[in-house]
Amino acid sequence: MTLILGLESSCDDSAAALVTSDRQVLAHIVVGQNDAHRPYGGVVPEIAARAHVEILPGLIRTVLDDAGMTIADIDAVAATAGPGLIGGVMVALLAGKGIALAAGKPLLAINHLEGHALSPRLVDPALGFPYLLLLVSGGHCQLLEVRGIGDYRRIATTIDDAVGEAFDKAAKILGLDYPGGPAIERLAATGDPGAVPLPRPLVGSGEPHFSFAGLKSAVQRAAASDKYRPQDIAASFQQAVVDCLVDRTRLALGQCAAPALVVAGGVAANLAVRAALADLAKSEGRAFAVPPGWLCTDNAAMIAWAGAERLGAGLVDQLDAPARARWPLDGEAGKVRGAGVKA
Ligand code: KG4
Ligand code: ZN
């Protein structure tokens, strides 16, 4: 059994966690910065990086104290090394390097997306490789075949916005709080998902890619028309997103023989998304796994767990491991026609 300290600071959440290789989360804490970014309606990189510098050291102290441990007790330190907002990424990575150097512990430089990708295995010991992963977060919307630790085949991606980004933009249009996903979900609960006619971009197309830019524009037009109640727009938007995710994932399942479908990333915290994909897996004869909500949105337990998996596989990093703004899980995957350059 090994004990891993996990550190995360790649976007607007500072987080630390202590996790064991036998799946115990001894301590974990996430401190968001919503108040700092709210006036801007999105994350301001410079503000985020400075806040991580102030917050993260205290969180490391807190998780060690909560677990009754010291740095001497850990076997390795796992820090997110990308992708993300580079100023923020450098905070956890440098903190991890400092601890590794001072305490003589191995460093694990973790791809944040691998943290999301492996997170279901932290809570589900029965989930083996391979599985089809729908990775839905603020910066990503991808379908990947997870073949093993560090071994990914990208089947599809978004050609414009990420799905979490679409939730955040729709929320902004409706005058809701940042981050938009949870706000849309709450408002949608009181609305009619069939009230507003909205497009389902790329549904029915031959490759399982995603597109959400047109949906966002349609939400903008619906809101500007003053014909619809905000809760009906929210519910109809959420339903359109769910329909897109289900249609695209069904197509990808036809291209991937993996026995299980897994959903991870911040948008996987959405109950409508979870329920629809669980139904899809059932109808396609696949097992289904989704982490609990706290493990879907950004956290350091998933980073520590990815570290435990990589340490177990002997994949230790050197102290010169780079911080990366862009870091695809499948380095071989080419650009999709129409795709932007989002990290
Ligand atoms: O994985 P995550 O915490 O950070 C990234 O790595 O991007 O994902 C954050 C995204 C945000 O866009 C947020 O609006 C969305 O996940 N999100 C949700 C929900 N909770 C978070 N979207 C829909 N419904 C939710 N309940
Ligand atoms: Zn994330």
mmCIF file of N, CA, C and O and ligand atoms in Angstrom, residues 8 10-13 83 112-113 116 135-140 162-169 171 177-186 237-238 241 264-273 293 295-299 302, ligand 1:
data_model
loop_
_atom_site.group_PDB
_atom_site.id
_atom_site.type_symbol
_atom_site.label_atom_id
_atom_site.label_comp_id
_atom_site.label_asym_id
_atom_site.label_seq_id
_atom_site.Cartn_x
_atom_site.Cartn_y
_atom_site.Cartn_z
ATOM 1 N N GLU A 8 -3.550 20.090 -7.010
ATOM 2 C CA GLU A 8 -4.239 20.523 -8.233
ATOM 3 C C GLU A 8 -4.419 22.045 -8.231
ATOM 4 O O GLU A 8 -4.865 22.608 -7.221
ATOM 5 N N SER A 10 -4.928 23.707 -11.811
ATOM 6 C CA SER A 10 -4.832 23.988 -13.244
ATOM 7 C C SER A 10 -5.887 24.949 -13.762
ATOM 8 O O SER A 10 -5.771 25.472 -14.861
ATOM 9 N N CYS A 11 -6.959 25.189 -12.964
ATOM 10 C CA CYS A 11 -7.965 26.161 -13.409
ATOM 11 C C CYS A 11 -8.274 27.113 -12.252
ATOM 12 O O CYS A 11 -7.389 27.836 -11.818
ATOM 13 N N ASP A 12 -9.486 27.082 -11.736
ATOM 14 C CA ASP A 12 -9.827 28.028 -10.664
ATOM 15 C C ASP A 12 -10.109 27.341 -9.339
ATOM 16 O O ASP A 12 -10.659 27.961 -8.429
ATOM 17 N N ASP A 13 -9.753 26.060 -9.197
ATOM 18 C CA ASP A 13 -9.877 25.368 -7.919
ATOM 19 C C ASP A 13 -8.493 25.007 -7.413
ATOM 20 O O ASP A 13 -7.713 24.385 -8.137
ATOM 21 N N PRO A 83 -3.113 19.709 -18.767
ATOM 22 C CA PRO A 83 -3.205 21.007 -19.432
ATOM 23 C C PRO A 83 -4.015 21.969 -18.553
ATOM 24 O O PRO A 83 -4.695 21.541 -17.632
ATOM 25 N N HIS A 112 -3.949 16.353 -16.047
ATOM 26 C CA HIS A 112 -5.252 16.597 -15.412
ATOM 27 C C HIS A 112 -6.358 15.738 -16.042
ATOM 28 O O HIS A 112 -7.246 15.240 -15.342
ATOM 29 N N LEU A 113 -6.276 15.565 -17.366
ATOM 30 C CA LEU A 113 -7.297 14.765 -18.069
ATOM 31 C C LEU A 113 -7.187 13.295 -17.689
ATOM 32 O O LEU A 113 -8.195 12.589 -17.610
ATOM 33 N N HIS A 116 -9.092 12.942 -14.467
ATOM 34 C CA HIS A 116 -10.525 12.709 -14.717
ATOM 35 C C HIS A 116 -10.756 11.292 -15.260
ATOM 36 O O HIS A 116 -11.689 10.602 -14.854
ATOM 37 N N LEU A 135 -15.550 12.249 -21.703
ATOM 38 C CA LEU A 135 -14.902 13.222 -20.814
ATOM 39 C C LEU A 135 -15.522 14.591 -21.071
ATOM 40 O O LEU A 135 -15.328 15.176 -22.149
ATOM 41 N N VAL A 136 -16.289 15.061 -20.118
ATOM 42 C CA VAL A 136 -17.055 16.300 -20.309
ATOM 43 C C VAL A 136 -16.714 17.302 -19.209
ATOM 44 O O VAL A 136 -17.105 17.145 -18.062
ATOM 45 N N SER A 137 -15.962 18.346 -19.558
ATOM 46 C CA SER A 137 -15.541 19.315 -18.548
ATOM 47 C C SER A 137 -15.622 20.726 -19.109
ATOM 48 O O SER A 137 -16.177 20.948 -20.184
ATOM 49 N N GLY A 138 -15.053 21.674 -18.388
ATOM 50 C CA GLY A 138 -15.090 23.062 -18.826
ATOM 51 C C GLY A 138 -14.245 23.301 -20.066
ATOM 52 O O GLY A 138 -14.536 24.189 -20.865
ATOM 53 N N GLY A 139 -13.194 22.513 -20.245
ATOM 54 C CA GLY A 139 -12.300 22.725 -21.376
ATOM 55 C C GLY A 139 -12.355 21.626 -22.424
ATOM 56 O O GLY A 139 -11.721 21.754 -23.475
ATOM 57 N N HIS A 140 -13.107 20.546 -22.148
ATOM 58 C CA HIS A 140 -13.047 19.384 -23.032
ATOM 59 C C HIS A 140 -14.396 18.726 -23.250
ATOM 60 O O HIS A 140 -15.263 18.768 -22.375
ATOM 61 N N ALA A 162 -16.279 23.455 -25.682
ATOM 62 C CA ALA A 162 -16.427 22.315 -24.774
ATOM 63 C C ALA A 162 -17.825 22.370 -24.168
ATOM 64 O O ALA A 162 -18.471 23.427 -24.149
ATOM 65 N N VAL A 163 -18.297 21.239 -23.672
ATOM 66 C CA VAL A 163 -19.679 21.200 -23.192
ATOM 67 C C VAL A 163 -19.865 22.031 -21.909
ATOM 68 O O VAL A 163 -20.869 22.732 -21.751
ATOM 69 N N GLY A 164 -18.880 22.007 -21.006
ATOM 70 C CA GLY A 164 -18.981 22.829 -19.787
ATOM 71 C C GLY A 164 -18.979 24.313 -20.132
ATOM 72 O O GLY A 164 -19.690 25.123 -19.529
ATOM 73 N N GLU A 165 -18.180 24.644 -21.135
ATOM 74 C CA GLU A 165 -18.122 26.019 -21.638
ATOM 75 C C GLU A 165 -19.499 26.436 -22.158
ATOM 76 O O GLU A 165 -19.940 27.577 -21.941
ATOM 77 N N ALA A 166 -20.193 25.512 -22.842
ATOM 78 C CA ALA A 166 -21.542 25.808 -23.350
ATOM 79 C C ALA A 166 -22.496 26.073 -22.186
ATOM 80 O O ALA A 166 -23.292 27.024 -22.230
ATOM 81 N N PHE A 167 -22.412 25.264 -21.134
ATOM 82 C CA PHE A 167 -23.230 25.513 -19.942
ATOM 83 C C PHE A 167 -22.911 26.898 -19.364
ATOM 84 O O PHE A 167 -23.820 27.660 -18.997
ATOM 85 N N ASP A 168 -21.619 27.220 -19.273
ATOM 86 C CA ASP A 168 -21.224 28.501 -18.672
ATOM 87 C C ASP A 168 -21.701 29.684 -19.512
ATOM 88 O O ASP A 168 -22.162 30.702 -18.980
ATOM 89 N N LYS A 169 -21.621 29.539 -20.858
ATOM 90 C CA LYS A 169 -22.058 30.638 -21.722
ATOM 91 C C LYS A 169 -23.578 30.792 -21.694
ATOM 92 O O LYS A 169 -24.098 31.914 -21.654
ATOM 93 N N ALA A 171 -25.488 30.038 -19.255
ATOM 94 C CA ALA A 171 -25.822 30.623 -17.945
ATOM 95 C C ALA A 171 -25.608 32.136 -17.964
ATOM 96 O O ALA A 171 -26.421 32.902 -17.439
ATOM 97 N N ASP A 177 -25.377 32.763 -12.228
ATOM 98 C CA ASP A 177 -24.087 32.820 -11.555
ATOM 99 C C ASP A 177 -23.048 31.949 -12.249
ATOM 100 O O ASP A 177 -23.383 30.969 -12.898
ATOM 101 N N TYR A 178 -21.761 32.291 -12.073
ATOM 102 C CA TYR A 178 -20.662 31.445 -12.530
ATOM 103 C C TYR A 178 -20.239 30.513 -11.391
ATOM 104 O O TYR A 178 -20.189 30.960 -10.253
ATOM 105 N N PRO A 179 -19.909 29.222 -11.578
ATOM 106 C CA PRO A 179 -19.960 28.488 -12.838
ATOM 107 C C PRO A 179 -21.384 28.131 -13.236
ATOM 108 O O PRO A 179 -22.237 27.882 -12.392
ATOM 109 N N GLY A 180 -21.605 28.093 -14.539
ATOM 110 C CA GLY A 180 -22.967 28.007 -15.051
ATOM 111 C C GLY A 180 -23.633 26.656 -14.949
ATOM 112 O O GLY A 180 -24.863 26.585 -14.876
ATOM 113 N N GLY A 181 -22.857 25.573 -14.989
ATOM 114 C CA GLY A 181 -23.441 24.237 -15.022
ATOM 115 C C GLY A 181 -24.438 23.985 -13.899
ATOM 116 O O GLY A 181 -25.618 23.685 -14.154
ATOM 117 N N PRO A 182 -23.989 24.115 -12.648
ATOM 118 C CA PRO A 182 -24.912 23.866 -11.534
ATOM 119 C C PRO A 182 -26.093 24.841 -11.545
ATOM 120 O O PRO A 182 -27.218 24.471 -11.205
ATOM 121 N N ALA A 183 -25.859 26.096 -11.957
ATOM 122 C CA ALA A 183 -26.936 27.102 -11.990
ATOM 123 C C ALA A 183 -27.991 26.734 -13.033
ATOM 124 O O ALA A 183 -29.199 26.819 -12.790
ATOM 125 N N ILE A 184 -27.548 26.299 -14.217
ATOM 126 C CA ILE A 184 -28.488 25.863 -15.264
ATOM 127 C C ILE A 184 -29.278 24.649 -14.772
ATOM 128 O O ILE A 184 -30.498 24.559 -14.959
ATOM 129 N N GLU A 185 -28.570 23.699 -14.141
ATOM 130 C CA GLU A 185 -29.243 22.479 -13.683
ATOM 131 C C GLU A 185 -30.345 22.817 -12.672
ATOM 132 O O GLU A 185 -31.456 22.276 -12.744
ATOM 133 N N ARG A 186 -30.054 23.728 -11.751
ATOM 134 C CA ARG A 186 -31.063 24.119 -10.742
ATOM 135 C C ARG A 186 -32.269 24.781 -11.404
ATOM 136 O O ARG A 186 -33.418 24.462 -11.115
ATOM 137 N N PHE A 237 -32.259 23.854 -23.118
ATOM 138 C CA PHE A 237 -30.824 23.816 -23.405
ATOM 139 C C PHE A 237 -30.211 22.524 -22.847
ATOM 140 O O PHE A 237 -29.491 21.800 -23.550
ATOM 141 N N GLN A 238 -30.522 22.237 -21.596
ATOM 142 C CA GLN A 238 -29.949 21.038 -20.962
ATOM 143 C C GLN A 238 -30.374 19.780 -21.722
ATOM 144 O O GLN A 238 -29.575 18.867 -21.936
ATOM 145 N N VAL A 241 -28.359 19.453 -24.910
ATOM 146 C CA VAL A 241 -27.006 18.950 -24.616
ATOM 147 C C VAL A 241 -27.052 17.446 -24.372
ATOM 148 O O VAL A 241 -26.241 16.679 -24.925
ATOM 149 N N ALA A 264 -16.958 11.120 -17.049
ATOM 150 C CA ALA A 264 -16.188 11.831 -16.024
ATOM 151 C C ALA A 264 -15.992 13.281 -16.440
ATOM 152 O O ALA A 264 -16.263 13.653 -17.583
ATOM 153 N N GLY A 265 -15.526 14.115 -15.489
ATOM 154 C CA GLY A 265 -15.367 15.551 -15.723
ATOM 155 C C GLY A 265 -16.531 16.313 -15.103
ATOM 156 O O GLY A 265 -17.571 15.729 -14.783
ATOM 157 N N GLY A 266 -16.367 17.619 -14.962
ATOM 158 C CA GLY A 266 -17.326 18.433 -14.218
ATOM 159 C C GLY A 266 -18.779 18.281 -14.649
ATOM 160 O O GLY A 266 -19.684 18.238 -13.814
ATOM 161 N N VAL A 267 -19.031 18.174 -15.966
ATOM 162 C CA VAL A 267 -20.410 18.089 -16.452
ATOM 163 C C VAL A 267 -21.049 16.743 -16.073
ATOM 164 O O VAL A 267 -22.279 16.621 -16.029
ATOM 165 N N ALA A 268 -20.225 15.748 -15.740
ATOM 166 C CA ALA A 268 -20.751 14.451 -15.292
ATOM 167 C C ALA A 268 -21.419 14.566 -13.919
ATOM 168 O O ALA A 268 -22.082 13.622 -13.468
ATOM 169 N N ALA A 269 -21.269 15.717 -13.267
ATOM 170 C CA ALA A 269 -21.990 15.935 -12.006
ATOM 171 C C ALA A 269 -23.475 16.191 -12.269
ATOM 172 O O ALA A 269 -24.302 16.096 -11.351
ATOM 173 N N ASN A 270 -23.837 16.496 -13.513
ATOM 174 C CA ASN A 270 -25.217 16.833 -13.873
ATOM 175 C C ASN A 270 -26.104 15.580 -13.867
ATOM 176 O O ASN A 270 -25.827 14.602 -14.558
ATOM 177 N N LEU A 271 -27.181 15.632 -13.102
ATOM 178 C CA LEU A 271 -28.015 14.434 -12.907
ATOM 179 C C LEU A 271 -28.715 13.995 -14.187
ATOM 180 O O LEU A 271 -28.880 12.792 -14.432
ATOM 181 N N ALA A 272 -29.124 14.942 -15.034
ATOM 182 C CA ALA A 272 -29.778 14.582 -16.293
ATOM 183 C C ALA A 272 -28.784 13.886 -17.228
ATOM 184 O O ALA A 272 -29.125 12.913 -17.905
ATOM 185 N N VAL A 273 -27.550 14.371 -17.245
ATOM 186 C CA VAL A 273 -26.494 13.760 -18.070
ATOM 187 C C VAL A 273 -26.211 12.344 -17.574
ATOM 188 O O VAL A 273 -26.131 11.387 -18.357
ATOM 189 N N GLY A 293 -20.464 13.039 -7.550
ATOM 190 C CA GLY A 293 -20.341 14.423 -8.001
ATOM 191 C C GLY A 293 -19.058 15.115 -7.549
ATOM 192 O O GLY A 293 -18.419 15.817 -8.349
ATOM 193 N N LEU A 295 -16.215 13.999 -7.123
ATOM 194 C CA LEU A 295 -15.052 13.486 -7.834
ATOM 195 C C LEU A 295 -15.108 13.830 -9.325
ATOM 196 O O LEU A 295 -14.148 13.643 -10.058
ATOM 197 N N CYS A 296 -16.289 14.331 -9.783
ATOM 198 C CA CYS A 296 -16.426 14.751 -11.185
ATOM 199 C C CYS A 296 -15.827 16.133 -11.401
ATOM 200 O O CYS A 296 -15.091 16.366 -12.359
ATOM 201 N N THR A 297 -16.182 17.085 -10.523
ATOM 202 C CA THR A 297 -15.617 18.434 -10.658
ATOM 203 C C THR A 297 -14.169 18.396 -10.146
ATOM 204 O O THR A 297 -13.762 17.445 -9.470
ATOM 205 N N ASP A 298 -13.404 19.435 -10.483
ATOM 206 C CA ASP A 298 -11.966 19.403 -10.208
ATOM 207 C C ASP A 298 -11.671 19.174 -8.733
ATOM 208 O O ASP A 298 -12.291 19.784 -7.852
ATOM 209 N N ASN A 299 -10.697 18.309 -8.483
ATOM 210 C CA ASN A 299 -10.312 17.946 -7.115
ATOM 211 C C ASN A 299 -8.912 17.355 -7.164
ATOM 212 O O ASN A 299 -8.397 17.064 -8.249
ATOM 213 N N MET A 302 -8.469 12.871 -7.374
ATOM 214 C CA MET A 302 -8.275 12.183 -8.664
ATOM 215 C C MET A 302 -6.824 12.307 -9.136
ATOM 216 O O MET A 302 -6.314 11.416 -9.832
HETATM 217 O O1 KG4 B 1 -13.900 19.241 -14.609
HETATM 218 P P1 KG4 B 1 -14.183 20.630 -14.193
HETATM 219 O O2 KG4 B 1 -14.451 20.903 -12.737
HETATM 220 O O3 KG4 B 1 -13.043 21.606 -14.633
HETATM 221 C C1 KG4 B 1 -12.373 21.450 -15.841
HETATM 222 O O4 KG4 B 1 -11.420 20.635 -15.895
HETATM 223 O O5 KG4 B 1 -12.821 22.125 -16.811
HETATM 224 O O6 KG4 B 1 -15.432 21.114 -15.075
HETATM 225 C C2 KG4 B 1 -15.968 22.393 -14.877
HETATM 226 C C3 KG4 B 1 -17.162 22.546 -15.785
HETATM 227 C C4 KG4 B 1 -17.757 23.941 -15.770
HETATM 228 O O7 KG4 B 1 -17.967 24.355 -17.105
HETATM 229 C C5 KG4 B 1 -19.075 23.757 -15.025
HETATM 230 O O8 KG4 B 1 -20.088 24.663 -15.444
HETATM 231 C C6 KG4 B 1 -19.426 22.331 -15.387
HETATM 232 O O9 KG4 B 1 -18.201 21.637 -15.379
HETATM 233 N N1 KG4 B 1 -20.334 21.735 -14.397
HETATM 234 C C7 KG4 B 1 -21.585 21.341 -14.692
HETATM 235 C C8 KG4 B 1 -22.155 20.909 -13.466
HETATM 236 N N2 KG4 B 1 -21.226 21.045 -12.485
HETATM 237 C C9 KG4 B 1 -20.099 21.544 -13.079
HETATM 238 N N3 KG4 B 1 -22.266 21.330 -15.854
HETATM 239 C C10 KG4 B 1 -23.542 20.881 -15.821
HETATM 240 N N4 KG4 B 1 -24.178 20.480 -14.688
HETATM 241 C C11 KG4 B 1 -23.525 20.475 -13.501
HETATM 242 N N5 KG4 B 1 -24.142 20.073 -12.384
#
